[in-house]
Coordinates of C-alpha atoms and ligand atoms in Angstrom, one line a residue:
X138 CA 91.8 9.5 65.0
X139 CA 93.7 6.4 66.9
X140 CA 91.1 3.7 66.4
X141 CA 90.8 2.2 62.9
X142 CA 89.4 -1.6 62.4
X143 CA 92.6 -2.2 59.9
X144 CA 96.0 -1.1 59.1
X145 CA 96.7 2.0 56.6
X146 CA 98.6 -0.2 54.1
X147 CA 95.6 -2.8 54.5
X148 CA 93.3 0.6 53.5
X149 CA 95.6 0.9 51.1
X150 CA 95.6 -2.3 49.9
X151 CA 92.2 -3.1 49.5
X152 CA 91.3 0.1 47.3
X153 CA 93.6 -0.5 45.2
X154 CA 92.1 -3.6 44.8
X155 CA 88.9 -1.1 43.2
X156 CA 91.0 0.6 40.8
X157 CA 89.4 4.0 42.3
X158 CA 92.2 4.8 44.9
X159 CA 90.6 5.9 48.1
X160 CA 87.0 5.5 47.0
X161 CA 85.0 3.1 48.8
X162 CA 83.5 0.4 47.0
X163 CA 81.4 -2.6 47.5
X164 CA 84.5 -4.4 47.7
X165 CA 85.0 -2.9 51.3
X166 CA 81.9 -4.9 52.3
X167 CA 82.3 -8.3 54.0
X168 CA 79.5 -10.0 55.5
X169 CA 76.9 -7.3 54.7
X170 CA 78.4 -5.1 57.0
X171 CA 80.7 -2.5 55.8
X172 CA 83.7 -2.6 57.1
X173 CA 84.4 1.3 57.1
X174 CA 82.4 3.9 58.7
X175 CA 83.3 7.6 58.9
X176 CA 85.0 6.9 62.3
X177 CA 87.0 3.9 61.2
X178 CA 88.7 5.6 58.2
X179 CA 92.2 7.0 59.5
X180 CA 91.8 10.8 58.8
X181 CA 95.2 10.8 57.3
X182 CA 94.1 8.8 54.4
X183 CA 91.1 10.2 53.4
X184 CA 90.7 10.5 49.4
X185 CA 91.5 13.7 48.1
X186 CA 88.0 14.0 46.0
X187 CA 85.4 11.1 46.8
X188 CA 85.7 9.5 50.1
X189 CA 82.5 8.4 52.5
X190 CA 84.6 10.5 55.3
X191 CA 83.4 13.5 53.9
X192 CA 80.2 14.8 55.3
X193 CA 77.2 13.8 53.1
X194 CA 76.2 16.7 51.0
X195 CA 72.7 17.0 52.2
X196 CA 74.5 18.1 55.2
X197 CA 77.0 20.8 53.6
X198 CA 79.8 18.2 52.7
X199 CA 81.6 17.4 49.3
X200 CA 79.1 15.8 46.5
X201 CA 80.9 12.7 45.5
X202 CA 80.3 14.2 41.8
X203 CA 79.8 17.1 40.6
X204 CA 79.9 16.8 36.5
X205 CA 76.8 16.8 34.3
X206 CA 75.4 13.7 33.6
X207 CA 74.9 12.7 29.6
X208 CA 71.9 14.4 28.3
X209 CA 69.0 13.4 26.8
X210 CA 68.0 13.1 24.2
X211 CA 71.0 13.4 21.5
X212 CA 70.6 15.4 18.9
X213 CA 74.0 15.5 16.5
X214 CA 73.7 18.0 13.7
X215 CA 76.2 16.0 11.1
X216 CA 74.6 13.1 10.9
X217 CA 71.0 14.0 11.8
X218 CA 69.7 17.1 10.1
X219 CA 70.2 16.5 6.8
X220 CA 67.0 14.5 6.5
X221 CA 65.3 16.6 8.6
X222 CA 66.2 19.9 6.5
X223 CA 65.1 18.2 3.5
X224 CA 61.5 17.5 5.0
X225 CA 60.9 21.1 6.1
X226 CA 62.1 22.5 2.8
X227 CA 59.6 20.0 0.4
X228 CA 56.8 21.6 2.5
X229 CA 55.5 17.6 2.5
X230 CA 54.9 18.0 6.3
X231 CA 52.0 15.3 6.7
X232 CA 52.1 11.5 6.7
X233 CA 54.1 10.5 3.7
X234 CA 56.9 8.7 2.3
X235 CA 59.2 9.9 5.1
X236 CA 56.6 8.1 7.4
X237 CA 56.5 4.9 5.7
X238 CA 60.6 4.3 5.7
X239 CA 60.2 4.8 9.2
X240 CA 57.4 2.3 9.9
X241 CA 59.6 0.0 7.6
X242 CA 62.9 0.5 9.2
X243 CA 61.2 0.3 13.0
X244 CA 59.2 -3.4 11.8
X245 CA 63.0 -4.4 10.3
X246 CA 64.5 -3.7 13.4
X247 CA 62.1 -5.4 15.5
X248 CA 61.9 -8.8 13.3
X249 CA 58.2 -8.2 12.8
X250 CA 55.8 -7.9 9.9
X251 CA 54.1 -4.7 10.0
X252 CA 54.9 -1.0 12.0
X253 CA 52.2 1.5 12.1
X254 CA 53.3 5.3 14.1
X255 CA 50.6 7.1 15.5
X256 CA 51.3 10.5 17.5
X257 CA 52.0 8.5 21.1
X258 CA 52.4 5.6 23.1
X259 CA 48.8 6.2 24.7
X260 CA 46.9 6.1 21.6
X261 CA 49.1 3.3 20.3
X262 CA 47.2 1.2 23.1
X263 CA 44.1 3.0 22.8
X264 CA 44.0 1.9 19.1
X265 CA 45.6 -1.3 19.4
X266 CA 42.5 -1.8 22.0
X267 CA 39.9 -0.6 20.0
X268 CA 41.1 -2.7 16.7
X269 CA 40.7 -6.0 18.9
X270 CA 37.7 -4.6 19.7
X271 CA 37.9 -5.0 23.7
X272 CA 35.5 -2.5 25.1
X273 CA 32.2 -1.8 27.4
X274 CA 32.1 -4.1 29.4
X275 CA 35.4 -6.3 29.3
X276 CA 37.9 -6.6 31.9
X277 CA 41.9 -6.0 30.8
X278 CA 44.4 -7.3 33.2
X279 CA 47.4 -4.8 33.8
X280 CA 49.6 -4.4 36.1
X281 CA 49.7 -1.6 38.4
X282 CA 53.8 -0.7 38.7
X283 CA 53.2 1.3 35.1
X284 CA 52.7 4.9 33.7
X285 CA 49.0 6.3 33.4
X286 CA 49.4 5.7 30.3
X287 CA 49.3 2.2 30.5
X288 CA 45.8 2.4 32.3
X289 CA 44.1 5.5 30.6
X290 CA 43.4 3.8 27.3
X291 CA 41.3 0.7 28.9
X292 CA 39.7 3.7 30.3
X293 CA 39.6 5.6 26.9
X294 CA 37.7 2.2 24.9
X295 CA 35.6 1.5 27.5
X296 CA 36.9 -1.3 29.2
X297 CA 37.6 -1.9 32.8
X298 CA 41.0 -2.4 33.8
X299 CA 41.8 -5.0 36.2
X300 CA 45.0 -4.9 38.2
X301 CA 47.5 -8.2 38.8
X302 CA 50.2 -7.2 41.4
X303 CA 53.7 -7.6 40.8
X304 CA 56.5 -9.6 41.3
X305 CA 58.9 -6.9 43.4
X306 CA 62.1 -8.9 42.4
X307 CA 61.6 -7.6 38.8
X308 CA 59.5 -5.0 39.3
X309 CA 56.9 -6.4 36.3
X310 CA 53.9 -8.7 36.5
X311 CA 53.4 -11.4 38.0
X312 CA 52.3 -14.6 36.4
X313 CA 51.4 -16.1 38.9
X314 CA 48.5 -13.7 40.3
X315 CA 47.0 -13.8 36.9
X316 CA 44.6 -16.6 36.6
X317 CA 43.0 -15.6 40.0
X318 CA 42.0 -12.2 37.9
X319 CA 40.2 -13.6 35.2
X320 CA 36.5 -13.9 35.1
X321 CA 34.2 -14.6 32.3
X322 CA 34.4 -10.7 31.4
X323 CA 38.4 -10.9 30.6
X324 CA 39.2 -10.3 27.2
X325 CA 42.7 -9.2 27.4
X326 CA 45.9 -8.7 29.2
X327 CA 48.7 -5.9 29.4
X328 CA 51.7 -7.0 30.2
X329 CA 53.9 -4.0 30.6
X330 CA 57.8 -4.2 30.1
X331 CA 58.3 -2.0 32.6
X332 CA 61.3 -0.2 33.4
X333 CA 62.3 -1.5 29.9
X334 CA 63.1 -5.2 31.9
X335 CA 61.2 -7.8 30.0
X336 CA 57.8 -9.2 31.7
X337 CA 58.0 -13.2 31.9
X338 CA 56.3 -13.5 29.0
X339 CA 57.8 -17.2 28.6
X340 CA 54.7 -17.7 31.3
X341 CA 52.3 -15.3 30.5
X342 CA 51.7 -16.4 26.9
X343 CA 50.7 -19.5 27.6
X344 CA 48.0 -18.8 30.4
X345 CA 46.6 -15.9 27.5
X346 CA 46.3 -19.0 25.5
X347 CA 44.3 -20.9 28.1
X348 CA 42.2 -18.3 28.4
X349 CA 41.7 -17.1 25.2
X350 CA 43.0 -13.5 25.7
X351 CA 44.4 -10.8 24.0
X352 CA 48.1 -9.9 24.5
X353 CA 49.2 -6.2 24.2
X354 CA 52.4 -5.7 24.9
X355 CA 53.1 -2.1 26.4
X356 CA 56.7 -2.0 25.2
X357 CA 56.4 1.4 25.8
X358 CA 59.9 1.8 27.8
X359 CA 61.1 -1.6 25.9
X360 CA 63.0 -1.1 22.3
X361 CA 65.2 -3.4 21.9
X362 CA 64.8 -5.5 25.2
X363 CA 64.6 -8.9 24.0
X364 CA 63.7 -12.5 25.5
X365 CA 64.9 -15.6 23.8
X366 CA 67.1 -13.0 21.6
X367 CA 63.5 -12.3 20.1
X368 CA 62.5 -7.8 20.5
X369 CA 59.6 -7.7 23.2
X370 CA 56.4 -6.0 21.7
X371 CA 57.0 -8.9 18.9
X372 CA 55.8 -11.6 21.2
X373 CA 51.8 -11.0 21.6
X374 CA 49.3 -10.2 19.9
X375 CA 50.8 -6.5 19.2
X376 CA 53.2 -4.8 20.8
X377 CA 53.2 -0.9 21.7
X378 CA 55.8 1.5 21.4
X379 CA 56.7 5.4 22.8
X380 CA 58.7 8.1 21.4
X381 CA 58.1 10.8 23.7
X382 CA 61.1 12.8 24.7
X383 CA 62.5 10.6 27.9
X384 CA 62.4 7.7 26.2
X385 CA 65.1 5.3 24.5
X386 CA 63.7 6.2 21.1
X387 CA 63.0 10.1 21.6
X388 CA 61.2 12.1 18.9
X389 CA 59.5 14.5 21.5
X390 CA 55.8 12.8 20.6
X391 CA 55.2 9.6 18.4
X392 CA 54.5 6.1 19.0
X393 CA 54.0 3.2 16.8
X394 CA 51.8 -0.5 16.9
X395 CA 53.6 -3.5 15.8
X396 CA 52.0 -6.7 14.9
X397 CA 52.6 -9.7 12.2
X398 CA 48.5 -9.7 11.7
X399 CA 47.7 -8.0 9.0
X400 CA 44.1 -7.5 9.1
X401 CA 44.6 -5.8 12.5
X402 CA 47.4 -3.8 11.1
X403 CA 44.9 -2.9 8.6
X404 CA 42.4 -1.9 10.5
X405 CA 45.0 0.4 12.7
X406 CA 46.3 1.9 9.5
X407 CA 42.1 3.1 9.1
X408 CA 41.8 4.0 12.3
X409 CA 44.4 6.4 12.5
X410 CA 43.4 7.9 9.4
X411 CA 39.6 8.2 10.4
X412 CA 38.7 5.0 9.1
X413 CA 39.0 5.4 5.3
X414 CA 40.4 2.4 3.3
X415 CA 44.1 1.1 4.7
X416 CA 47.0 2.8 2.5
X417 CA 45.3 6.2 1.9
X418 CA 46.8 9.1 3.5
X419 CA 46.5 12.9 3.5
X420 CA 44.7 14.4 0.3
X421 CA 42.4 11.6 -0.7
X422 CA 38.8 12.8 -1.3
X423 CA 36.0 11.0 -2.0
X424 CA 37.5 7.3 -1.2
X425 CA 34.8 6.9 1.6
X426 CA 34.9 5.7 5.4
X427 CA 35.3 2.2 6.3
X428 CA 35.2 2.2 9.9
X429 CA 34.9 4.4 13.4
X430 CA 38.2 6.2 13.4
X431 CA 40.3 9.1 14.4
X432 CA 43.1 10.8 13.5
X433 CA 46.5 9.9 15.0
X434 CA 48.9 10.3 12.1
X435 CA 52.5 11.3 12.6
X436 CA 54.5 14.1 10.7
X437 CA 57.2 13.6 8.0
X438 CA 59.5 15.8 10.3
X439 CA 58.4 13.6 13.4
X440 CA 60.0 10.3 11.1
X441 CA 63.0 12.1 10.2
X442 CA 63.7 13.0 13.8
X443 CA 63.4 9.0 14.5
X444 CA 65.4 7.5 11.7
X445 CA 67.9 9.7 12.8
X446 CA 67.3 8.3 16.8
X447 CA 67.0 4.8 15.2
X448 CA 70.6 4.8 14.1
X449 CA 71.9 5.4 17.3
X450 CA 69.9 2.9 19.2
X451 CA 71.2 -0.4 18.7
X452 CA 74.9 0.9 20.3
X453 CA 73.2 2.9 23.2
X454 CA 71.2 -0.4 24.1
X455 CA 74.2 -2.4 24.0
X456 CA 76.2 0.1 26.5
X457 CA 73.3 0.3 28.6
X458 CA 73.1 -3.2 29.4
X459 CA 77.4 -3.4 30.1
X460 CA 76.5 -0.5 32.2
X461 CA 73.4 -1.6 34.4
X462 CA 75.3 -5.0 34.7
X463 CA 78.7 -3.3 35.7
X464 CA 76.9 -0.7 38.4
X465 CA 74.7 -3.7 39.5
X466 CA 77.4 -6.0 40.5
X467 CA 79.0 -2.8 42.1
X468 CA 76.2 -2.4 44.6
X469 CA 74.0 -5.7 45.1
X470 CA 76.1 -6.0 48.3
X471 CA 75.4 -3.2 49.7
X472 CA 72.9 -3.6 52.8
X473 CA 69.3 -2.8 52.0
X474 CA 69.9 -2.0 48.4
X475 CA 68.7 -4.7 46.1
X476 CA 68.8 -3.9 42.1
X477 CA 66.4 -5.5 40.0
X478 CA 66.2 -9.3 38.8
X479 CA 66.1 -10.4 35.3
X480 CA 64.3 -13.7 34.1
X481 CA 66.2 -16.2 32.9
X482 CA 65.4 -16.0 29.3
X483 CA 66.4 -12.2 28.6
X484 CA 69.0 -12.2 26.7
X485 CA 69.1 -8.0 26.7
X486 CA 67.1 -5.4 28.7
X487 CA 66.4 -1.5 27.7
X488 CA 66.9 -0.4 31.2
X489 CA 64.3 3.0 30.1
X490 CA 65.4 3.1 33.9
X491 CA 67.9 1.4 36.5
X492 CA 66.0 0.1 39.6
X493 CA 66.8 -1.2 42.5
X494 CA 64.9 -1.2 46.0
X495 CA 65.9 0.1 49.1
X496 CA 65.8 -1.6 52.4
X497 CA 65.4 1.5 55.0
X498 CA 66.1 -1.6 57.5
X499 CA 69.1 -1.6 56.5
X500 CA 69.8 2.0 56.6
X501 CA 68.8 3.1 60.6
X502 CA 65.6 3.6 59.5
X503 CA 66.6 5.8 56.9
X504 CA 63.0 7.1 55.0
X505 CA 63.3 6.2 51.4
X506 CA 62.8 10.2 50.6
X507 CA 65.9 11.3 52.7
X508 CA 67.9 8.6 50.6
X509 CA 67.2 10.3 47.6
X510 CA 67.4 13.4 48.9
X511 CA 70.8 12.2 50.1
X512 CA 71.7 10.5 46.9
X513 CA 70.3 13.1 44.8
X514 CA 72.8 15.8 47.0
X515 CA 75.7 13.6 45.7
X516 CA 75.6 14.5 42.1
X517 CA 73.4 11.1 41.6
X518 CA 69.6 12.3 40.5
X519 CA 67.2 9.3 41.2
X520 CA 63.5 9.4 42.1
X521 CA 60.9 7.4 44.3
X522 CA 59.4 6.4 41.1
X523 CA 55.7 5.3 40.5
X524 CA 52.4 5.9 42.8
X525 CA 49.7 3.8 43.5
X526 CA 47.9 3.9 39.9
X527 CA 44.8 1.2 41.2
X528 CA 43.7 3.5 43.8
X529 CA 43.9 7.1 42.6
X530 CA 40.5 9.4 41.2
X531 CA 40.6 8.8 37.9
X532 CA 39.0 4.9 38.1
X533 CA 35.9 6.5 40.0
X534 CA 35.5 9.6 37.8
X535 CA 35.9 7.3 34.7
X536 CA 33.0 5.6 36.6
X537 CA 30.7 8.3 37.2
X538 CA 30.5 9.0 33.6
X539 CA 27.2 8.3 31.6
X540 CA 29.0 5.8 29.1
X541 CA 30.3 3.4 32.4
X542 CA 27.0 3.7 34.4
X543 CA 24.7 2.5 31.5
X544 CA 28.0 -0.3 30.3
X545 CA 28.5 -1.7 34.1
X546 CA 26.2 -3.4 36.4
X547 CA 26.6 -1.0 39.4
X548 CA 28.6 -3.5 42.0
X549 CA 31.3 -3.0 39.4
X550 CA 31.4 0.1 40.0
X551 CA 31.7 1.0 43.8
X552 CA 34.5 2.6 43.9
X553 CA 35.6 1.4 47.5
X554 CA 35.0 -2.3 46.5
X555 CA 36.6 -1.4 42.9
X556 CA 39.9 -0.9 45.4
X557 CA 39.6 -4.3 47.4
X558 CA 39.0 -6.3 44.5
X559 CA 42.4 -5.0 43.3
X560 CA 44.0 -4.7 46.2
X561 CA 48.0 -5.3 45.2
X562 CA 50.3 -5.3 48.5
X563 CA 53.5 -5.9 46.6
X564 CA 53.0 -3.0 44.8
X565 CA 52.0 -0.9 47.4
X566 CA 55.4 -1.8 48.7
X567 CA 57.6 -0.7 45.8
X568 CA 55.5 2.6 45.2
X569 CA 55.6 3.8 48.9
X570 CA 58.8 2.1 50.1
X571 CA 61.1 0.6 48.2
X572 CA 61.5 1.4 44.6
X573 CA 64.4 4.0 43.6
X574 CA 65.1 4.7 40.1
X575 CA 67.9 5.9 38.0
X576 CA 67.5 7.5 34.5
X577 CA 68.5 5.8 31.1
X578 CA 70.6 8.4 30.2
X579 CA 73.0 7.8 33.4
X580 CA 73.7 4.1 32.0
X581 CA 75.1 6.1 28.2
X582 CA 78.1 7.3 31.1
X583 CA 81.4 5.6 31.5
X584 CA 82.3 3.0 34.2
X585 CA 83.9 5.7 36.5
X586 CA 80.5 7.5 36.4
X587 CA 79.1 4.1 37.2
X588 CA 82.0 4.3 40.0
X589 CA 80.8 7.5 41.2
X590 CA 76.7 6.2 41.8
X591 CA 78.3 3.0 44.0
X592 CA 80.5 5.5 45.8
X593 CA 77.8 7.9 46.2
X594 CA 75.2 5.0 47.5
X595 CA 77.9 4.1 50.0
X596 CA 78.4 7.2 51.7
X597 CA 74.9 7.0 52.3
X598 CA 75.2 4.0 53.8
X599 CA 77.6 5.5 55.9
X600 CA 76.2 8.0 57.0
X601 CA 72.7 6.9 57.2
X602 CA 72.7 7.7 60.9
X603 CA 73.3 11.5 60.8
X604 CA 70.9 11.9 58.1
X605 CA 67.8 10.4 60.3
X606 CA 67.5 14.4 61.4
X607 CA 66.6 15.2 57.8
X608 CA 63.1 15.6 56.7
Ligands
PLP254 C1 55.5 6.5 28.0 C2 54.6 5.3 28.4 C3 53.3 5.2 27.8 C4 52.7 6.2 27.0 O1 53.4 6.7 25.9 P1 53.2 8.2 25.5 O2 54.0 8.3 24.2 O3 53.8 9.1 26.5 O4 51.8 8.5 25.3 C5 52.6 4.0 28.1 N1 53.1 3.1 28.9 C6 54.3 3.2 29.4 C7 54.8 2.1 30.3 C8 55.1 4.3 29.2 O5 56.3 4.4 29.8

């Protein structure tokens, strides 16, 4: 190939510049525009292993990686079984002592008063719900860029959950759609730190103080994320935790409430334990029952499992924020790909996930799903993320049911109105456009695999044009 936009030393030159030899990085890209394409790179000088002149693997070429990526979750037989062994062999199974150290060491290493596990991050919100006593007939606010299992347990007490769109920049809530949601039925709000990025709640406290609401945090994706050096899920009312597999605490099921009031804690403690009196467990006949309840209680094998993950988290945090900093400065110049925004006042994120949106604009015209197709082809796994959670079945079968019909006056619950009351463009954007996630377990790599996602995005880029015949 004659024609090159710059000299082979200048090549040269600049990726040294990268530390990464010929691999192109976001260095190469002046003005937005990228100064190499397939057809301006000299063919002599193509790097040996990743270089955006190779084909894109969707179409047959090279993957710009093709090692494993770190899995999840860890499990390291020296240091984590011991515990563990010991539970199974005392035969003490249920809720126990094992159970309290790690409610203990979980409220320690939040900076808050009281921890209570239960078996998941659902019913954590279900009970944390119930215990505040929002139910038939009040309105939660929630945002609608969450899991189901956000949305189910306003479902599951009763309430009816009322969606504030969200801020695309950060990908959570946005205060400033929330006061136009509340009507003399609100009785709480959700805010969701989603993604495990912190939600502004430097803004959203106060208005649930205005307004007299209920703050649950679902800090479901969250441990560790902090604002104001303070843990999010500390911050409200209660906060909510997860410890199914995929998340930054795993123990394959469990969750836990946190809260510094301690007559709700109490009445979660019942609660999970079918309402008899707070601080009875297992094996205690005849002490009576308090309250309506149910039965959430974790295992004494479940705890060991998460003292074991607890040890571990505090580092893995730490090198997935150098991480999702170090990869985000490596691509925010890339055309059409914009990584999330932090507020001001975190001071660390949990990055559950890496996000960043894509701009198909910017790519040809690109569809988002042949990008991570593409992407995905290049030894980088990512996903489209979330769907539309304030327009899908459930909400209308919820509302069919006997319980809703005699709760809610029936305008409430016409389902096609239902949708254009909460009605959340921004959203709608991220779900079905934008949005493009990378797993947590991707940020526990090393820079070069950090490296290795900017290259791989890049060739994309490059290419964009002779994917637009992929489906
Ligand atoms: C995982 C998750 C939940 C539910 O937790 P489970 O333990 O899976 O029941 C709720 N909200 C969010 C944001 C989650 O990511």
């Amino acid at each position: 190939m004659s024609h090159t936009n710059f000299s082979r030393r200048e090549f040269l030159r600049r990726n040294s510049l990268t530390g990464l030899g010929a691999v192109l990085s976001p260095s190469l890209l002046a003005n937005g525009k990228s100064l190499l394409t397939p057809e301006t790179i000299p063919q002599s000088i193509k790097a040996p292993s990743i270089s955006i002149a190779e084909a894109p693997a969707l179409l047959g070429g090279k993957p710009v990686r093709a090692k494993a990526w770190p899995t999840w979750p860890l499990w390291k037989p020296e240091t984590d079984e011991k515990q563990l062994l010991e539970v199974i062999r005392s035969g003490i199974w249920s809720r126990a002592n094992v159970v309290n150290e790690f409610e203990a060491k979980w409220a320690a290493a939040l900076g808050v008063k009281r921890a209570l596990t239960v078996v998941n991050g659902t019913n954590a919100i279900m009970a944390a719900l119930a215990q505040f006593d929002i139910r038939g007939g009040d309105e939660v606010l929630v945002p609608p860029y969450t899991f189901i299992g956000t949305v189910a347990p306003i479902l599951m007490v009763g309430a009816m959950p009322v969606f504030v769109d969200v801020d695309p920049e950060t990908f959570q809530i946005d205060p400033a759609k929330i006061e136009a949601k509340i009507t003399p039925r609100t009785r709480a709000i959700i805010p969701v730190h989603i993604l495990g990025l912190p939600a502004n709640m430097t803004q959203i406290l106060p208005i649930a103080k205005k307004h007299n609401l209920v703050v649950i945090e679902d800090a479901c994706q969250a441990h560790f994320a902090e604002i104001n050096h303070r843990k999010v899920g500390t911050l409200g009312n209660a906060g909510c935790f997860s410890f199914q597999n995929s998340k930054n605490l795993a123990i394959g099921e469990g969750g836990a409430i946190v809260s510094n009031d301690d007559v709700f804690m109490d009445r979660c403690f019942s609660y999970q334990n079918y309402g008899n009196p707070y601080g009875l467990v297992s094996g205690v006949i005849g002490a009576g029952t308090l309250i309506q309840g149910t039965k959430l209680r974790l295992t004494e094998y479940q705890a060991a499992i998460g003292l074991a993950q607890l040890q571990r988290l505090d580092a893995q945090t730490t090198l997935r924020n150098e991480n999702a900093a170090y990869l985000k400065s490596k691509i925010k110049d890339i055309p059409g790909i914009v990584p999330y925004k932090l507020y001001d006042d975190v001071t660390r994120a949990a990055f559950h996930l890496f996000p960043f949106r894509f701009k198909k604009e910017n790519f040809k015209g690109l569809s988002r799903d042949v990008f991570v197709k593409a992407l995905t082809a290049e030894g980088i796994p990512c996903s489209k993320g979330y769907a539309t959670l304030n327009t899908m079945p459930y909400l209308n079968d919820t509302f069919q049911t006997k319980n809703y019909q005699k709760m809610y006056p029936k305008s409430m619950l016409d389902f096609n109105s239902y949708i254009e009351r909460n009605r959340c463009p921004q959203n709608d954007r991220l779900c079905n456009e934008e949005a493009v996630w990378l797993t947590q377990n991707m940020l526990l790599g090393t820079r070069t695999d950090m490296d290795e996602i900017a290259s791989a995005i890049e060739k994309v880029y490059a290419h964009a044009d002779k994917l637009l015949t992929q489906k």
